[in-house]
Short mmCIF file of C-alpha atoms and ligand atoms in Angstrom, two decimals:
data_model
loop_
_atom_site.label_atom_id
_atom_site.label_comp_id
_atom_site.label_asym_id
_atom_site.label_seq_id
_atom_site.Cartn_x
_atom_site.Cartn_y
_atom_site.Cartn_z
CA MET A 22 -141.88 -13.23 -141.53
CA ARG A 23 -141.24 -16.89 -141.63
CA ILE A 24 -140.73 -18.21 -145.37
CA LEU A 25 -140.82 -21.47 -146.90
CA VAL A 26 -138.90 -21.52 -149.96
CA LEU A 27 -139.55 -24.78 -151.99
CA GLY A 28 -136.79 -25.98 -154.50
CA THR A 29 -132.99 -27.36 -154.88
CA GLY A 30 -131.45 -25.12 -157.26
CA ALA A 31 -129.23 -22.13 -157.56
CA ARG A 32 -132.24 -20.10 -158.28
CA GLU A 33 -133.52 -21.09 -154.81
CA HIS A 34 -130.19 -20.41 -153.26
CA ALA A 35 -130.34 -16.83 -154.58
CA ILE A 36 -133.79 -16.31 -153.65
CA ALA A 37 -133.36 -17.41 -150.09
CA ASP A 38 -130.43 -15.02 -149.84
CA ALA A 39 -132.19 -12.32 -151.17
CA LEU A 40 -134.90 -12.61 -148.76
CA LEU A 41 -132.29 -13.04 -145.82
CA THR A 42 -130.42 -9.84 -146.91
CA THR A 43 -132.77 -7.47 -148.41
CA PRO A 44 -134.62 -5.41 -145.69
CA GLY A 45 -137.29 -7.20 -143.63
CA GLY A 46 -135.19 -9.52 -141.23
CA HIS A 47 -136.81 -12.67 -142.25
CA ASP A 48 -136.64 -16.15 -141.08
CA VAL A 49 -135.84 -18.35 -144.02
CA VAL A 50 -136.24 -22.16 -144.45
CA VAL A 51 -135.61 -24.23 -147.85
CA SER A 52 -137.18 -27.30 -148.94
CA PRO A 53 -135.21 -29.78 -150.09
CA GLY A 54 -132.21 -27.34 -150.89
CA ASN A 55 -128.88 -28.90 -151.21
CA ASP A 56 -125.95 -29.15 -148.95
CA GLY A 57 -124.37 -25.93 -150.73
CA ILE A 58 -127.45 -23.77 -149.62
CA ALA A 59 -127.22 -25.46 -146.01
CA GLU A 60 -124.02 -23.60 -145.34
CA THR A 61 -126.22 -20.29 -144.95
CA THR A 62 -129.64 -21.28 -144.74
CA SER A 63 -131.89 -23.76 -142.84
CA LEU A 64 -133.12 -26.66 -144.79
CA VAL A 65 -136.27 -28.61 -143.80
CA ARG A 66 -137.18 -32.12 -145.03
CA LEU A 67 -140.43 -32.37 -146.73
CA SER A 68 -141.25 -35.85 -148.05
CA ASP A 69 -142.75 -34.46 -151.39
CA ILE A 70 -142.66 -30.72 -152.57
CA THR A 71 -145.41 -31.54 -155.28
CA ASP A 72 -147.83 -32.63 -152.46
CA GLY A 73 -149.89 -29.25 -151.63
CA ASP A 74 -151.60 -31.01 -148.43
CA ALA A 75 -148.27 -32.14 -146.97
CA VAL A 76 -146.65 -28.74 -147.55
CA SER A 77 -149.97 -27.02 -145.96
CA GLU A 78 -149.49 -29.31 -143.09
CA PHE A 79 -145.81 -28.24 -142.75
CA ALA A 80 -146.60 -24.68 -142.83
CA LEU A 81 -149.31 -24.79 -140.55
CA ALA A 82 -147.38 -26.47 -137.83
CA ASN A 83 -144.40 -24.10 -138.44
CA ASP A 84 -145.98 -20.70 -138.52
CA ILE A 85 -145.19 -20.21 -142.22
CA ASP A 86 -146.24 -16.78 -143.42
CA LEU A 87 -145.48 -17.31 -147.02
CA ILE A 88 -144.50 -19.97 -149.46
CA VAL A 89 -142.35 -19.20 -152.23
CA VAL A 90 -142.19 -22.08 -154.96
CA GLY A 91 -139.05 -22.08 -157.18
CA PRO A 92 -139.15 -24.82 -159.98
CA GLU A 93 -142.19 -25.31 -162.38
CA ALA A 94 -142.83 -29.14 -161.87
CA PRO A 95 -144.55 -28.73 -158.50
CA LEU A 96 -146.34 -25.58 -159.58
CA ILE A 97 -147.59 -27.69 -162.61
CA GLU A 98 -148.57 -30.30 -160.36
CA GLY A 99 -150.75 -27.91 -158.47
CA VAL A 100 -148.68 -27.64 -155.30
CA ALA A 101 -149.84 -23.81 -154.73
CA ASP A 102 -153.57 -24.70 -154.61
CA ALA A 103 -153.96 -26.69 -151.20
CA PRO A 104 -152.04 -23.85 -148.96
CA ARG A 105 -153.91 -21.20 -150.90
CA GLU A 106 -157.16 -22.74 -150.18
CA ARG A 107 -156.31 -22.92 -146.72
CA GLY A 108 -155.22 -19.26 -146.46
CA ILE A 109 -151.75 -19.51 -146.35
CA PRO A 110 -150.19 -16.87 -148.88
CA VAL A 111 -148.23 -18.61 -151.65
CA PHE A 112 -146.05 -16.89 -154.26
CA GLY A 113 -146.67 -19.06 -157.07
CA PRO A 114 -149.76 -19.94 -159.47
CA GLY A 115 -151.99 -22.70 -158.94
CA ARG A 116 -152.24 -25.65 -161.47
CA ALA A 117 -154.62 -24.11 -163.84
CA ALA A 118 -152.62 -20.73 -164.52
CA ALA A 119 -149.07 -22.51 -164.35
CA GLN A 120 -150.30 -24.20 -167.67
CA ILE A 121 -148.86 -20.90 -169.05
CA GLU A 122 -145.62 -22.79 -168.75
CA GLY A 123 -146.88 -26.33 -168.69
CA SER A 124 -148.66 -26.18 -172.30
CA LYS A 125 -147.29 -24.32 -175.16
CA ALA A 126 -150.68 -24.62 -176.81
CA PHE A 127 -152.38 -23.13 -173.79
CA ALA A 128 -149.95 -20.23 -173.67
CA LYS A 129 -150.29 -19.62 -177.31
CA ARG A 130 -154.11 -19.38 -176.79
CA ILE A 131 -153.83 -16.86 -173.99
CA MET A 132 -151.82 -14.79 -176.06
CA GLU A 133 -154.01 -14.95 -178.84
CA LEU A 134 -157.09 -13.81 -176.60
CA ALA A 135 -154.91 -10.99 -174.85
CA GLY A 136 -153.51 -9.69 -178.08
CA VAL A 137 -149.68 -10.50 -177.33
CA PRO A 138 -147.29 -10.68 -180.19
CA THR A 139 -145.76 -14.00 -180.74
CA GLY A 140 -144.44 -16.30 -183.48
CA ARG A 141 -147.20 -17.85 -185.72
CA ALA A 142 -147.58 -21.47 -184.90
CA GLU A 143 -149.61 -24.58 -185.78
CA ARG A 144 -150.51 -27.55 -183.90
CA ALA A 145 -149.76 -30.77 -185.23
CA GLY A 146 -151.32 -33.91 -184.28
CA THR A 147 -149.85 -36.08 -187.14
CA LEU A 148 -146.56 -36.50 -188.94
CA ALA A 149 -148.58 -35.25 -192.01
CA GLU A 150 -149.61 -32.19 -190.31
CA ALA A 151 -146.15 -31.42 -189.10
CA GLU A 152 -144.63 -31.87 -192.52
CA ALA A 153 -147.35 -29.59 -194.18
CA ALA A 154 -146.52 -26.84 -191.36
CA LEU A 155 -142.98 -27.12 -191.47
CA ASP A 156 -143.01 -27.01 -195.41
CA ASP A 157 -145.35 -23.75 -195.07
CA HIS A 158 -142.65 -22.38 -192.69
CA GLY A 159 -139.58 -23.17 -194.33
CA ALA A 160 -136.05 -23.29 -192.71
CA PRO A 161 -134.81 -22.58 -190.05
CA TYR A 162 -137.49 -24.80 -188.63
CA VAL A 163 -138.82 -24.61 -184.98
CA VAL A 164 -140.50 -27.52 -183.07
CA LYS A 165 -141.62 -27.55 -179.95
CA ALA A 166 -143.22 -30.38 -177.67
CA ASP A 167 -146.33 -29.25 -176.07
CA GLY A 168 -145.66 -30.07 -172.19
CA LEU A 169 -142.66 -29.80 -169.87
CA ALA A 170 -139.80 -31.65 -171.42
CA ALA A 171 -136.76 -30.38 -169.00
CA GLY A 172 -135.28 -28.27 -171.76
CA LYS A 173 -135.51 -30.85 -174.40
CA GLY A 174 -138.62 -29.96 -175.80
CA VAL A 175 -137.56 -27.24 -178.32
CA LEU A 176 -135.67 -27.82 -181.75
CA VAL A 177 -134.46 -25.18 -183.84
CA THR A 178 -132.67 -26.53 -186.98
CA GLU A 179 -132.09 -26.12 -190.65
CA ASP A 180 -132.42 -29.81 -190.92
CA ARG A 181 -135.63 -30.83 -192.26
CA ASP A 182 -135.33 -34.49 -191.38
CA ALA A 183 -133.75 -33.41 -187.86
CA ALA A 184 -137.32 -31.59 -187.51
CA LEU A 185 -139.30 -34.36 -188.51
CA GLY A 186 -137.18 -36.68 -186.22
CA HIS A 187 -138.12 -34.17 -183.24
CA VAL A 188 -141.67 -34.47 -184.32
CA ARG A 189 -141.61 -38.18 -184.53
CA HIS A 190 -139.79 -38.39 -181.13
CA TRP A 191 -142.73 -36.16 -179.36
CA LEU A 192 -145.87 -37.02 -181.16
CA PRO A 193 -146.58 -40.08 -179.02
CA SER A 194 -146.61 -37.82 -176.05
CA GLY A 195 -149.14 -35.47 -177.84
CA PRO A 196 -149.35 -32.81 -180.46
CA VAL A 197 -146.29 -30.62 -181.23
CA LEU A 198 -146.21 -26.85 -182.19
CA ILE A 199 -144.24 -25.82 -185.34
CA GLU A 200 -143.58 -22.16 -184.85
CA GLU A 201 -142.36 -19.45 -187.15
CA PHE A 202 -138.58 -18.98 -186.93
CA LEU A 203 -137.70 -15.63 -184.99
CA THR A 204 -134.45 -13.71 -184.88
CA GLY A 205 -133.17 -11.27 -182.82
CA ASP A 206 -131.82 -10.88 -179.19
CA GLU A 207 -133.40 -12.51 -176.14
CA VAL A 208 -134.65 -10.94 -173.23
CA SER A 209 -135.66 -12.44 -170.01
CA LEU A 210 -138.12 -9.96 -168.23
CA PHE A 211 -139.63 -11.17 -164.80
CA PHE A 212 -143.08 -9.61 -163.42
CA LEU A 213 -144.47 -10.27 -159.75
CA SER A 214 -148.39 -10.78 -160.05
CA ASP A 215 -150.89 -10.80 -157.54
CA GLY A 216 -153.48 -12.05 -159.97
CA HIS A 217 -154.62 -8.43 -161.32
CA ASP A 218 -151.73 -6.15 -161.03
CA VAL A 219 -148.01 -6.65 -161.86
CA LEU A 220 -144.76 -5.08 -161.01
CA PRO A 221 -141.48 -5.61 -163.36
CA LEU A 222 -137.97 -6.71 -161.88
CA SER A 223 -135.02 -5.64 -163.94
CA PRO A 224 -134.29 -7.34 -167.43
CA ALA A 225 -131.68 -9.97 -167.85
CA GLN A 226 -130.25 -11.96 -170.59
CA ASP A 227 -129.63 -15.72 -170.40
CA TYR A 228 -127.12 -17.81 -172.30
CA LYS A 229 -129.16 -21.14 -173.48
CA ARG A 230 -126.58 -22.67 -175.62
CA LEU A 231 -123.95 -24.91 -174.03
CA ARG A 232 -120.81 -23.39 -175.76
CA ASP A 233 -118.95 -20.21 -176.36
CA GLY A 234 -120.38 -18.40 -179.61
CA ASP A 235 -123.67 -19.88 -178.80
CA LEU A 236 -122.70 -23.09 -180.37
CA GLY A 237 -123.70 -26.61 -178.91
CA PRO A 238 -127.13 -27.99 -177.81
CA ASN A 239 -129.70 -25.88 -175.76
CA THR A 240 -129.46 -26.20 -171.98
CA GLY A 241 -131.37 -24.82 -169.03
CA GLY A 242 -129.24 -21.77 -168.98
CA MET A 243 -125.26 -21.64 -168.73
CA GLY A 244 -124.83 -17.80 -167.87
CA ALA A 245 -126.67 -14.48 -167.66
CA TYR A 246 -126.22 -10.84 -166.80
CA SER A 247 -128.33 -7.76 -165.83
CA PRO A 248 -129.15 -4.97 -166.56
CA LEU A 249 -129.11 -4.76 -170.49
CA PRO A 250 -127.66 -1.33 -171.14
CA TRP A 251 -128.04 -2.15 -174.80
CA LEU A 252 -132.05 -1.75 -174.14
CA ALA A 253 -131.86 2.03 -173.92
CA ASP A 254 -130.35 2.38 -177.52
CA ARG A 255 -133.46 1.11 -178.73
CA PHE A 256 -136.14 2.05 -176.67
CA GLY A 257 -134.88 5.31 -175.25
CA SER A 258 -134.34 3.83 -171.86
CA GLU A 259 -134.69 0.50 -170.06
CA ARG A 260 -137.79 1.71 -168.25
CA ALA A 261 -139.43 2.58 -171.71
CA PHE A 262 -138.73 -1.07 -172.94
CA VAL A 263 -140.04 -2.56 -169.61
CA GLN A 264 -143.20 -0.30 -169.71
CA ARG A 265 -143.81 -1.73 -173.18
CA VAL A 266 -143.46 -5.22 -172.05
CA LEU A 267 -145.98 -4.57 -169.10
CA ASP A 268 -148.54 -2.77 -171.23
CA GLU A 269 -148.03 -5.34 -174.36
CA VAL A 270 -147.35 -8.60 -172.71
CA ALA A 271 -147.71 -8.90 -168.98
CA GLN A 272 -150.54 -7.00 -168.00
CA PRO A 273 -152.86 -8.31 -170.87
CA VAL A 274 -151.81 -11.89 -169.95
CA VAL A 275 -152.36 -11.71 -166.36
CA ARG A 276 -155.93 -9.93 -167.07
CA GLN A 277 -156.82 -12.79 -169.45
CA LEU A 278 -155.77 -15.33 -166.81
CA GLU A 279 -158.13 -13.42 -164.39
CA ASP A 280 -161.05 -13.21 -166.47
CA GLU A 281 -160.95 -17.00 -167.24
CA GLY A 282 -161.38 -17.43 -163.36
CA THR A 283 -157.71 -18.65 -163.18
CA PRO A 284 -155.55 -16.12 -161.58
CA PHE A 285 -151.79 -16.06 -161.84
CA ILE A 286 -150.57 -15.26 -158.55
CA GLY A 287 -146.67 -15.66 -158.66
CA LEU A 288 -143.82 -14.72 -161.05
CA LEU A 289 -144.66 -14.23 -164.73
CA TYR A 290 -141.19 -14.91 -166.69
CA CYS A 291 -141.43 -13.31 -169.93
CA GLY A 292 -138.99 -14.77 -172.62
CA LEU A 293 -138.83 -12.13 -175.37
CA ILE A 294 -136.98 -11.85 -178.66
CA LEU A 295 -136.54 -8.35 -179.98
CA ASP A 296 -136.03 -7.76 -183.61
CA GLY A 297 -135.32 -4.05 -183.61
CA ASP A 298 -137.75 -2.57 -181.60
CA ARG A 299 -140.24 -5.21 -182.33
CA ILE A 300 -141.11 -7.58 -179.25
CA SER A 301 -142.33 -10.89 -179.68
CA VAL A 302 -142.92 -13.55 -177.08
CA ILE A 303 -141.11 -17.03 -177.32
CA GLU A 304 -142.19 -18.51 -174.17
CA PHE A 305 -143.51 -17.84 -170.67
CA ASN A 306 -142.73 -19.39 -167.53
CA ALA A 307 -144.43 -19.59 -164.23
CA ARG A 308 -141.64 -19.07 -161.89
CA PHE A 309 -138.17 -17.42 -161.52
CA GLY A 310 -135.63 -18.21 -164.33
CA ASP A 311 -132.33 -19.85 -163.42
CA PRO A 312 -129.88 -18.63 -163.99
CA GLU A 313 -131.06 -14.96 -164.61
CA THR A 314 -132.59 -14.84 -160.93
CA GLN A 315 -129.12 -15.19 -159.70
CA VAL A 316 -128.02 -11.80 -161.53
CA VAL A 317 -131.36 -9.96 -161.02
CA LEU A 318 -131.65 -10.52 -157.09
CA PRO A 319 -128.32 -9.20 -156.04
CA ARG A 320 -129.07 -5.79 -157.76
CA LEU A 321 -132.62 -5.65 -155.85
CA ARG A 322 -132.72 -2.82 -153.08
CA SER A 323 -136.60 -3.05 -152.29
CA PRO A 324 -137.46 -5.72 -149.79
CA LEU A 325 -138.16 -9.06 -151.62
CA GLY A 326 -140.20 -10.78 -148.76
CA GLU A 327 -142.44 -7.75 -148.52
CA LEU A 328 -142.95 -7.83 -152.30
CA LEU A 329 -143.46 -11.34 -152.76
CA HIS A 330 -146.18 -11.40 -149.71
CA ALA A 331 -147.83 -8.37 -151.19
CA ALA A 332 -148.21 -10.51 -154.50
CA ALA A 333 -149.42 -13.47 -152.63
CA SER A 334 -152.08 -11.42 -150.77
CA GLY A 335 -153.35 -9.28 -153.79
CA GLU A 336 -151.71 -5.99 -152.69
CA LEU A 337 -149.41 -4.90 -155.65
CA GLY A 338 -151.94 -2.36 -157.10
CA GLY A 339 -150.66 1.18 -156.77
CA ARG A 340 -147.09 0.35 -155.60
CA ASP A 341 -144.08 1.83 -157.22
CA TRP A 342 -141.85 -0.34 -159.47
CA PRO A 343 -138.97 -2.36 -157.16
CA GLU A 344 -135.91 -0.67 -157.02
CA PHE A 345 -132.46 -1.76 -158.51
CA ASP A 346 -129.11 -0.37 -157.53
CA ASP A 347 -126.74 0.98 -160.28
CA SER A 348 -124.52 -2.02 -160.24
CA VAL A 349 -124.10 -4.77 -162.77
CA ALA A 350 -124.16 -8.66 -162.41
CA VAL A 351 -122.52 -11.50 -164.30
CA GLY A 352 -123.31 -14.79 -163.51
CA VAL A 353 -121.57 -17.90 -164.95
CA VAL A 354 -122.96 -21.58 -164.46
CA LEU A 355 -120.26 -24.36 -163.85
CA ALA A 356 -121.56 -27.47 -165.16
CA SER A 357 -120.52 -31.20 -164.98
CA GLU A 358 -118.96 -33.11 -167.62
CA GLY A 359 -121.30 -34.39 -170.20
CA TYR A 360 -124.03 -32.08 -169.33
CA PRO A 361 -126.70 -31.74 -170.67
CA GLU A 362 -127.06 -35.19 -172.15
CA ALA A 363 -125.32 -37.45 -169.38
CA PRO A 364 -123.70 -35.38 -166.58
CA VAL A 365 -121.05 -37.32 -164.71
CA VAL A 366 -122.01 -36.64 -160.71
CA GLY A 367 -120.30 -37.36 -157.50
CA ARG A 368 -116.93 -35.44 -158.45
CA PRO A 369 -114.98 -33.26 -155.77
CA ILE A 370 -115.21 -29.76 -156.13
CA THR A 371 -112.46 -27.53 -154.57
CA GLY A 372 -111.53 -24.05 -154.45
CA PHE A 373 -114.36 -22.31 -153.07
CA ARG A 374 -112.57 -20.29 -150.22
CA GLU A 375 -110.17 -18.83 -152.96
CA ALA A 376 -113.22 -18.08 -155.41
CA LEU A 377 -115.07 -16.53 -152.50
CA GLU A 378 -112.40 -14.40 -151.82
CA VAL A 379 -112.51 -12.39 -155.09
CA PRO A 380 -114.41 -9.10 -154.17
CA GLY A 381 -118.20 -8.89 -155.16
CA THR A 382 -118.41 -12.46 -155.82
CA ARG A 383 -120.95 -15.25 -154.37
CA ILE A 384 -121.76 -18.82 -155.27
CA ASP A 385 -125.43 -20.01 -155.64
CA HIS A 386 -125.25 -24.03 -155.60
CA ALA A 387 -127.44 -25.84 -157.67
CA ALA A 388 -126.22 -29.34 -157.19
CA THR A 389 -123.71 -29.83 -154.62
CA ALA A 390 -123.66 -32.35 -151.67
CA TRP A 391 -121.04 -33.16 -148.99
CA SER A 392 -119.21 -36.49 -149.67
CA ASP A 393 -120.18 -39.29 -147.26
CA ASP A 394 -117.12 -38.51 -144.74
CA HIS A 395 -117.83 -34.89 -145.03
CA GLU A 396 -114.58 -34.03 -146.20
CA ALA A 397 -115.48 -32.61 -149.84
CA MET A 398 -118.07 -30.96 -151.51
CA VAL A 399 -119.14 -33.18 -154.57
CA SER A 400 -120.98 -32.45 -157.79
CA ALA A 401 -124.48 -33.86 -157.75
CA GLY A 402 -126.33 -32.67 -161.23
CA GLY A 403 -125.76 -31.26 -164.39
CA ARG A 404 -125.51 -27.49 -163.61
CA VAL A 405 -123.62 -27.37 -160.27
CA LEU A 406 -123.52 -23.96 -159.64
CA THR A 407 -123.49 -20.17 -160.39
CA VAL A 408 -120.50 -17.91 -159.91
CA VAL A 409 -122.04 -14.49 -159.38
CA ALA A 410 -120.09 -11.21 -159.52
CA VAL A 411 -121.55 -7.72 -159.25
CA GLY A 412 -119.32 -4.51 -160.04
CA ASP A 413 -119.46 -1.00 -161.21
CA ASP A 414 -119.35 -1.94 -165.09
CA PHE A 415 -119.65 -5.01 -166.89
CA ARG A 416 -115.78 -5.21 -167.42
CA ALA A 417 -115.26 -5.29 -163.46
CA ALA A 418 -118.09 -7.85 -162.79
CA ARG A 419 -116.93 -10.10 -165.59
CA ASP A 420 -113.37 -9.95 -164.62
CA ARG A 421 -114.61 -10.75 -161.03
CA ALA A 422 -116.84 -13.70 -162.21
CA TYR A 423 -114.13 -15.27 -164.39
CA GLN A 424 -111.17 -14.93 -161.65
CA SER A 425 -113.49 -16.64 -159.06
CA ILE A 426 -114.76 -19.30 -161.29
CA SER A 427 -110.86 -20.02 -162.25
CA HIS A 428 -110.37 -21.10 -158.54
CA LEU A 429 -112.80 -23.51 -158.46
CA ARG A 430 -111.53 -27.22 -159.35
CA LEU A 431 -113.81 -29.93 -160.69
CA GLU A 432 -112.68 -32.52 -163.27
CA GLY A 433 -114.21 -32.46 -166.44
CA ALA A 434 -116.27 -29.14 -165.66
CA GLN A 435 -117.49 -27.03 -168.63
CA TYR A 436 -118.43 -23.28 -168.58
CA ARG A 437 -119.10 -20.59 -171.09
CA HIS A 438 -115.92 -18.12 -171.29
CA ASP A 439 -117.95 -15.19 -173.33
CA ILE A 440 -120.72 -14.36 -170.73
CA ALA A 441 -121.61 -10.68 -171.17
CA GLU A 442 -118.47 -10.13 -173.32
CA LYS A 443 -120.18 -8.01 -175.93
CA VAL A 444 -121.70 -5.50 -173.32
CA THR A 445 -120.17 -2.41 -172.61
CA ARG A 446 -120.88 0.19 -169.94
P1 AMP B 29 -138.02 -22.09 -175.11
O1 AMP B 29 -138.04 -23.34 -174.26
O2 AMP B 29 -139.47 -21.86 -175.83
O3 AMP B 29 -137.63 -21.10 -174.35
O4 AMP B 29 -137.13 -22.38 -176.35
C1 AMP B 29 -135.88 -22.68 -175.95
C2 AMP B 29 -134.84 -21.63 -176.94
O5 AMP B 29 -135.12 -22.18 -178.31
C3 AMP B 29 -135.17 -20.36 -176.91
O6 AMP B 29 -134.29 -19.62 -175.89
C4 AMP B 29 -134.82 -19.66 -178.17
O7 AMP B 29 -133.23 -19.46 -178.26
C5 AMP B 29 -135.01 -20.82 -179.06
N1 AMP B 29 -136.38 -20.68 -179.79
C6 AMP B 29 -137.64 -20.93 -179.19
N2 AMP B 29 -138.64 -20.47 -179.91
C7 AMP B 29 -138.13 -19.89 -181.23
C8 AMP B 29 -138.56 -19.30 -182.18
N3 AMP B 29 -139.88 -19.26 -182.65
N4 AMP B 29 -137.58 -18.72 -183.21
C9 AMP B 29 -136.22 -18.84 -182.79
N5 AMP B 29 -135.75 -19.42 -181.60
C10 AMP B 29 -136.53 -19.89 -180.90
N1 LIG B 30 -133.21 -19.64 -168.05
C1 LIG B 30 -134.55 -20.30 -168.53
C2 LIG B 30 -135.21 -20.59 -167.59
O1 LIG B 30 -135.30 -20.55 -166.25
O2 LIG B 30 -136.32 -21.17 -168.22
#
């Protein structure tokens, strides 16, 4: 198959490499990608990856058999609709179904109709409504902007004034959600969906806060690991947990969207919080998670290209769950100085060769570019890359990941030192 992957980040690097290395022998092109991805995969220039017509034209002219959309923004803009209407298999929901990520109020409505457990939330269109809802819930306060907010839409705080400040900031863009505070362990679980049936991938955990010990601001994700051996202690087995999320969350949501005439074809990312054995949804995303994908896909044994093509073609029904090997994976994100508020970019990064000499290690490039003279790789964004290591157990994988990242030199770089620290196996 010839597969076009849309997007720029470490997630797209991981997807492209998994398409190249899991069985199937595909030809993969990425657009727009970045210079780090270009080391292993061909890039193509598309003027605008949110433009469904332009993407369709390219796909038809280049015999593309499958389009895989990485990031949420083009999905929410509706990039998947035009190629799908023209008969090109697309892994990624159309504009209507992508609202599951694009609007928190839409997601809450679907969950309510599908009977999916989630935190109680009120929609507030005025400061007075928000204030009443905040006082009704009490501290800690959870305030969410309704639409896409590049990771800045959610505030969890003990401080009522800060909560109100967040409400004031977002109200001009539309109503906000005031949500019940949920405590517990966060889990990211991905489902492939063909619009009717779903198949699970392996669970992962993301570290959203910038600094060690879950301190500092929320980020796009500073690290991840997979699988989650502690799930077995609570649910009997990881499989039993995944089956519950499939039955209680993913399948009902996908059927609800199908019933509404807006089938969800693509990856349903279930962001869950577990309080004991109680499972609640904190968010859905309409695409692979970043950095979770970087630790989930290296463990996948089943052919990714064939699975995504089957999902895009309505053919997941009756299949066995995708298989994962027994190794574990740890991913650590290297971010620029100043991330997330004001990342400093354009600084040289060295040490790739030494970093990659550590066994079982790979680097997924998120925002790297060649300097103008092509002499050095430089940073080009907030999250620069993910170092991913696999091993037989978490100690081995973690040691490898941290040994590898210690070889990378980027002035002012930030990374967490405690990814998967508490996990034993
Ligand atoms: P979201 O963008 O919805 O994933 O929220 C970002 C982060 O805020 C989540 O990963 C959680 O850590 C936290 N969060 C979101 N909703 C809640 C909630 N209802 N209770 C506690 N923490 C939350
Ligand atoms: N890692 C969180 C996300 O992809 O949204």
